[in-house]
Amino acid sequence: MVKSILNKTNLSKEDITILLNSEGDNRIELLRKSAEIKEKQVGNKVYLRGLIEYSNVCAKNCYYCGIRKDNKNVTKYTISDREVIDAARFAYRNNYGSLVLQSGEIQSNAFADKIETLLKQIKKVSDNQLGITLSCGEQTEEVYQRWFDAGAHRYLLRIETSNKELYERLHPKDTLHNWDKRVECLYTLKKTGYQTGTGVMVGLPFQTIEDLAGDLLFMQQLDIDMCGLGPYIEHKHTPLYQYKNELIPLKKRFDLTMKMIAVLRIIMEDINIAATTALQVIDKIGREKIIKVGANIIMPNITPGEFRDSYSLYQNKPCTDESMEDCKNCLEARIKIAGCKIEYGNWGDSLHYRKSQEARASGNRLLVP
Ligand code: 5AD
Ligand code: SF4
Ligand code: FES
């Protein structure tokens, strides 16, 4: 059954559900197929994105997240401009190729202005070389455009779950937390010209395997360029913690995440897929395992050490005690062990994005008389 599904060109929700449920030899077959496609499409290259967790101030109250507005147990911080620039310099000096500026979600003019200024400064100190991905939540089209014009070229906005009803159970019911709006933002990002990424959490309370299959089809339908998906890790100071006994065990959550990445690589062969940090919470060599199976992006943390503990979306976050330098060396060794090689000094755009750009360009040419 699994073998015949793996030979199909278009997978249905039922097919994907079967793949996500696969065990034993079938599971191995799935992972093997994905690794084979990865090898063919992206080879053994791994691209780095230095991750700057700019601020843990967030206006939202997602029930799963440790830095939600109402969690008073976490010290709020915003990194100074100087520290952001220093981290960018570190990424540039060390040939990371690109960085990610991530923060809680704030929709204000002051925040939009601040990010715009930082983008311009990062571009300046890196001689226009560093690529910049933003992950700063839902914003207006105008703000997305301003940030794009200031130098950001990729944007990550996780849909969290493609099932609207499930989304509504995981968020307060108000205008700030609106699934339709979030989807609209993803389309706006694409329209603005960003390489657009989304992602989900795996193993959420109330989530079914069919939901996860739907998540993968959602990504395919949206025709995303990149994806960051990871296991849900319960956090003590969040409302969702009350369901901790109803969750699937951590090991299973990890395995399910691995299968999700495998199926995603199979149905979207040439996109960029990140091995997210949350994987390492469950398995010390989790990210490496995922790289072997299908991921090709790693985001080493380059947030100044003193703040790393406070960006606690989930508990037991790794790499919070290491300096940027230590983390870099550790990562390099890890990737080598996974049989892969870091591709330094490269933006590492997804082939998927490049191909769609080329297609658009040749389409435009056809329109010219
Ligand atoms: N476990 C795993 N991932 C989480 N995120 C937020 N809270 C958790 C959690 N408890 C993820 C969300 C968000 C990203 C920045 O972090 O998917 O989009
Ligand atoms: Fe804010 Fe994102 Fe956390 Fe939601 S998941 S509370 S938007 S940081
Ligand atoms: Fe960060 Fe090892 S990867 S310390």
mmCIF file of C-alpha atoms in Angstrom, residues 29-199:
data_model
loop_
_atom_site.group_PDB
_atom_site.id
_atom_site.type_symbol
_atom_site.label_atom_id
_atom_site.label_comp_id
_atom_site.label_asym_id
_atom_site.label_seq_id
_atom_site.Cartn_x
_atom_site.Cartn_y
_atom_site.Cartn_z
ATOM 1 C CA GLU A 29 10.301 3.113 2.995
ATOM 2 C CA LEU A 30 8.727 6.579 3.417
ATOM 3 C CA LEU A 31 11.874 8.031 5.009
ATOM 4 C CA ARG A 32 14.070 6.414 2.352
ATOM 5 C CA LYS A 33 12.032 7.861 -0.478
ATOM 6 C CA SER A 34 12.148 11.328 1.040
ATOM 7 C CA ALA A 35 15.929 11.141 1.602
ATOM 8 C CA GLU A 36 16.346 10.081 -2.018
ATOM 9 C CA ILE A 37 14.339 13.064 -3.281
ATOM 10 C CA LYS A 38 16.222 15.386 -0.996
ATOM 11 C CA GLU A 39 19.537 14.104 -2.305
ATOM 12 C CA LYS A 40 18.401 14.597 -5.897
ATOM 13 C CA GLN A 41 16.890 18.043 -5.419
ATOM 14 C CA VAL A 42 19.044 19.779 -2.831
ATOM 15 C CA GLY A 43 22.007 17.440 -2.406
ATOM 16 C CA ASN A 44 23.848 17.407 0.909
ATOM 17 C CA LYS A 45 24.017 21.179 1.249
ATOM 18 C CA VAL A 46 22.704 22.832 4.387
ATOM 19 C CA TYR A 47 22.124 26.579 4.469
ATOM 20 C CA LEU A 48 22.362 28.664 7.620
ATOM 21 C CA ARG A 49 20.133 31.456 8.816
ATOM 22 C CA GLY A 50 21.463 33.183 11.911
ATOM 23 C CA LEU A 51 18.456 33.625 14.189
ATOM 24 C CA ILE A 52 18.041 36.880 16.116
ATOM 25 C CA GLU A 53 15.178 36.721 18.605
ATOM 26 C CA TYR A 54 14.691 40.458 18.557
ATOM 27 C CA SER A 55 11.926 40.855 21.123
ATOM 28 C CA ASN A 56 9.646 38.639 23.190
ATOM 29 C CA VAL A 57 7.066 41.379 23.572
ATOM 30 C CA CYS A 58 3.873 40.142 21.945
ATOM 31 C CA ALA A 59 0.371 41.584 21.741
ATOM 32 C CA LYS A 60 -1.147 38.145 21.225
ATOM 33 C CA ASN A 61 -2.284 35.460 23.581
ATOM 34 C CA CYS A 62 -1.925 32.159 21.729
ATOM 35 C CA TYR A 63 -2.820 29.460 24.285
ATOM 36 C CA TYR A 64 0.302 27.370 23.574
ATOM 37 C CA CYS A 65 3.004 30.024 23.618
ATOM 38 C CA GLY A 66 5.335 30.850 26.499
ATOM 39 C CA ILE A 67 5.781 34.493 25.503
ATOM 40 C CA ARG A 68 2.059 35.244 25.178
ATOM 41 C CA LYS A 69 0.982 38.650 26.455
ATOM 42 C CA ASP A 70 -0.608 37.396 29.665
ATOM 43 C CA ASN A 71 2.309 35.252 30.823
ATOM 44 C CA LYS A 72 3.736 37.403 33.575
ATOM 45 C CA ASN A 73 6.406 34.844 34.472
ATOM 46 C CA VAL A 74 8.682 35.854 31.657
ATOM 47 C CA THR A 75 10.945 38.884 31.630
ATOM 48 C CA LYS A 76 10.150 41.002 28.626
ATOM 49 C CA TYR A 77 13.031 42.286 26.521
ATOM 50 C CA THR A 78 13.767 44.007 23.259
ATOM 51 C CA ILE A 79 17.323 43.923 22.016
ATOM 52 C CA SER A 80 19.027 47.233 21.425
ATOM 53 C CA ASP A 81 19.779 48.341 17.867
ATOM 54 C CA ARG A 82 23.446 48.010 18.592
ATOM 55 C CA GLU A 83 23.075 44.390 19.666
ATOM 56 C CA VAL A 84 21.083 43.552 16.535
ATOM 57 C CA ILE A 85 23.761 45.112 14.379
ATOM 58 C CA ASP A 86 26.504 43.285 16.284
ATOM 59 C CA ALA A 87 24.707 39.981 15.744
ATOM 60 C CA ALA A 88 24.322 40.825 12.053
ATOM 61 C CA ARG A 89 28.017 41.618 11.859
ATOM 62 C CA PHE A 90 28.753 38.245 13.453
ATOM 63 C CA ALA A 91 26.599 36.503 10.837
ATOM 64 C CA TYR A 92 28.274 38.418 8.038
ATOM 65 C CA ARG A 93 31.817 37.882 9.340
ATOM 66 C CA ASN A 94 31.145 34.196 9.756
ATOM 67 C CA ASN A 95 29.711 33.874 6.281
ATOM 68 C CA TYR A 96 26.257 32.736 7.347
ATOM 69 C CA GLY A 97 24.782 34.181 4.159
ATOM 70 C CA SER A 98 21.536 35.244 5.756
ATOM 71 C CA LEU A 99 19.741 35.892 9.009
ATOM 72 C CA VAL A 100 16.249 35.761 10.468
ATOM 73 C CA LEU A 101 14.841 38.589 12.533
ATOM 74 C CA GLN A 102 12.092 37.124 14.682
ATOM 75 C CA SER A 103 9.899 38.682 17.330
ATOM 76 C CA GLY A 104 6.555 38.624 19.036
ATOM 77 C CA GLU A 105 3.764 40.280 17.113
ATOM 78 C CA ILE A 106 3.323 44.021 17.508
ATOM 79 C CA GLN A 107 1.202 46.032 15.133
ATOM 80 C CA SER A 108 2.233 49.622 15.671
ATOM 81 C CA ASN A 109 3.826 52.380 13.670
ATOM 82 C CA ALA A 110 6.736 52.523 16.065
ATOM 83 C CA PHE A 111 7.442 48.804 15.610
ATOM 84 C CA ALA A 112 7.131 49.011 11.826
ATOM 85 C CA ASP A 113 9.513 51.984 11.759
ATOM 86 C CA LYS A 114 11.973 50.229 14.038
ATOM 87 C CA ILE A 115 12.130 47.077 11.912
ATOM 88 C CA GLU A 116 12.474 49.162 8.773
ATOM 89 C CA THR A 117 15.427 51.038 10.260
ATOM 90 C CA LEU A 118 17.063 47.832 11.443
ATOM 91 C CA LEU A 119 16.686 46.240 8.013
ATOM 92 C CA LYS A 120 18.429 49.166 6.373
ATOM 93 C CA GLN A 121 21.211 49.095 8.945
ATOM 94 C CA ILE A 122 21.763 45.363 8.553
ATOM 95 C CA LYS A 123 22.009 45.794 4.801
ATOM 96 C CA LYS A 124 24.481 48.611 5.286
ATOM 97 C CA VAL A 125 26.834 46.847 7.684
ATOM 98 C CA SER A 126 26.886 43.765 5.485
ATOM 99 C CA ASP A 127 27.646 45.619 2.231
ATOM 100 C CA ASN A 128 24.198 44.567 1.037
ATOM 101 C CA GLN A 129 25.297 40.954 1.217
ATOM 102 C CA LEU A 130 23.319 39.371 4.051
ATOM 103 C CA GLY A 131 19.950 37.972 3.105
ATOM 104 C CA ILE A 132 17.186 38.806 5.591
ATOM 105 C CA THR A 133 14.139 36.763 6.557
ATOM 106 C CA LEU A 134 11.514 38.346 8.762
ATOM 107 C CA SER A 135 9.272 36.531 11.177
ATOM 108 C CA CYS A 136 7.292 39.320 12.820
ATOM 109 C CA GLY A 137 3.739 38.108 12.471
ATOM 110 C CA GLU A 138 0.667 39.563 10.822
ATOM 111 C CA GLN A 139 1.013 43.077 9.474
ATOM 112 C CA THR A 140 -0.736 45.280 6.925
ATOM 113 C CA GLU A 141 0.118 45.100 3.251
ATOM 114 C CA GLU A 142 1.711 48.516 3.514
ATOM 115 C CA VAL A 143 4.049 47.402 6.313
ATOM 116 C CA TYR A 144 4.999 44.207 4.454
ATOM 117 C CA GLN A 145 5.805 46.353 1.421
ATOM 118 C CA ARG A 146 7.902 48.818 3.433
ATOM 119 C CA TRP A 147 9.928 46.032 4.980
ATOM 120 C CA PHE A 148 10.373 44.414 1.597
ATOM 121 C CA ASP A 149 11.612 47.691 0.138
ATOM 122 C CA ALA A 150 13.992 48.069 3.086
ATOM 123 C CA GLY A 151 15.717 44.791 2.253
ATOM 124 C CA ALA A 152 13.801 41.808 3.642
ATOM 125 C CA HIS A 153 13.218 39.190 0.975
ATOM 126 C CA ARG A 154 11.846 36.221 2.887
ATOM 127 C CA TYR A 155 9.023 36.019 5.419
ATOM 128 C CA LEU A 156 7.968 33.252 7.745
ATOM 129 C CA LEU A 157 4.420 33.178 9.045
ATOM 130 C CA ARG A 158 3.279 29.888 10.460
ATOM 131 C CA ILE A 159 -0.377 29.103 9.967
ATOM 132 C CA GLU A 160 0.057 26.923 13.121
ATOM 133 C CA THR A 161 -2.744 24.641 11.913
ATOM 134 C CA SER A 162 -4.665 24.621 8.642
ATOM 135 C CA ASN A 163 -7.820 23.513 10.437
ATOM 136 C CA LYS A 164 -9.775 26.650 11.228
ATOM 137 C CA GLU A 165 -11.812 25.032 14.020
ATOM 138 C CA LEU A 166 -8.683 23.712 15.683
ATOM 139 C CA TYR A 167 -7.067 27.145 15.313
ATOM 140 C CA GLU A 168 -10.020 28.637 17.137
ATOM 141 C CA ARG A 169 -9.580 26.234 20.040
ATOM 142 C CA LEU A 170 -5.944 27.232 20.397
ATOM 143 C CA HIS A 171 -6.474 30.997 20.363
ATOM 144 C CA PRO A 172 -8.744 33.538 22.048
ATOM 145 C CA LYS A 173 -11.826 34.375 20.036
ATOM 146 C CA ASP A 174 -11.160 37.957 19.062
ATOM 147 C CA THR A 175 -10.116 39.947 16.003
ATOM 148 C CA LEU A 176 -6.418 39.660 16.850
ATOM 149 C CA HIS A 177 -6.524 35.884 16.466
ATOM 150 C CA ASN A 178 -8.270 35.244 13.206
ATOM 151 C CA TRP A 179 -7.423 32.291 10.965
ATOM 152 C CA ASP A 180 -8.817 33.853 7.772
ATOM 153 C CA LYS A 181 -6.777 36.980 8.323
ATOM 154 C CA ARG A 182 -3.655 34.916 8.798
ATOM 155 C CA VAL A 183 -4.225 33.100 5.522
ATOM 156 C CA GLU A 184 -4.817 36.437 3.838
ATOM 157 C CA CYS A 185 -1.473 37.665 5.188
ATOM 158 C CA LEU A 186 0.252 34.694 3.580
ATOM 159 C CA TYR A 187 -1.230 35.612 0.204
ATOM 160 C CA THR A 188 -0.266 39.258 0.711
ATOM 161 C CA LEU A 189 3.322 38.231 1.473
ATOM 162 C CA LYS A 190 3.470 36.244 -1.736
ATOM 163 C CA LYS A 191 1.974 39.088 -3.726
ATOM 164 C CA THR A 192 4.505 41.540 -2.267
ATOM 165 C CA GLY A 193 7.287 39.374 -3.640
ATOM 166 C CA TYR A 194 8.613 37.671 -0.526
ATOM 167 C CA GLN A 195 9.796 34.112 -0.596
ATOM 168 C CA THR A 196 7.083 32.956 1.716
ATOM 169 C CA GLY A 197 7.264 30.294 4.366
ATOM 170 C CA THR A 198 4.719 28.820 6.679
ATOM 171 C CA GLY A 199 4.530 25.954 9.122
#
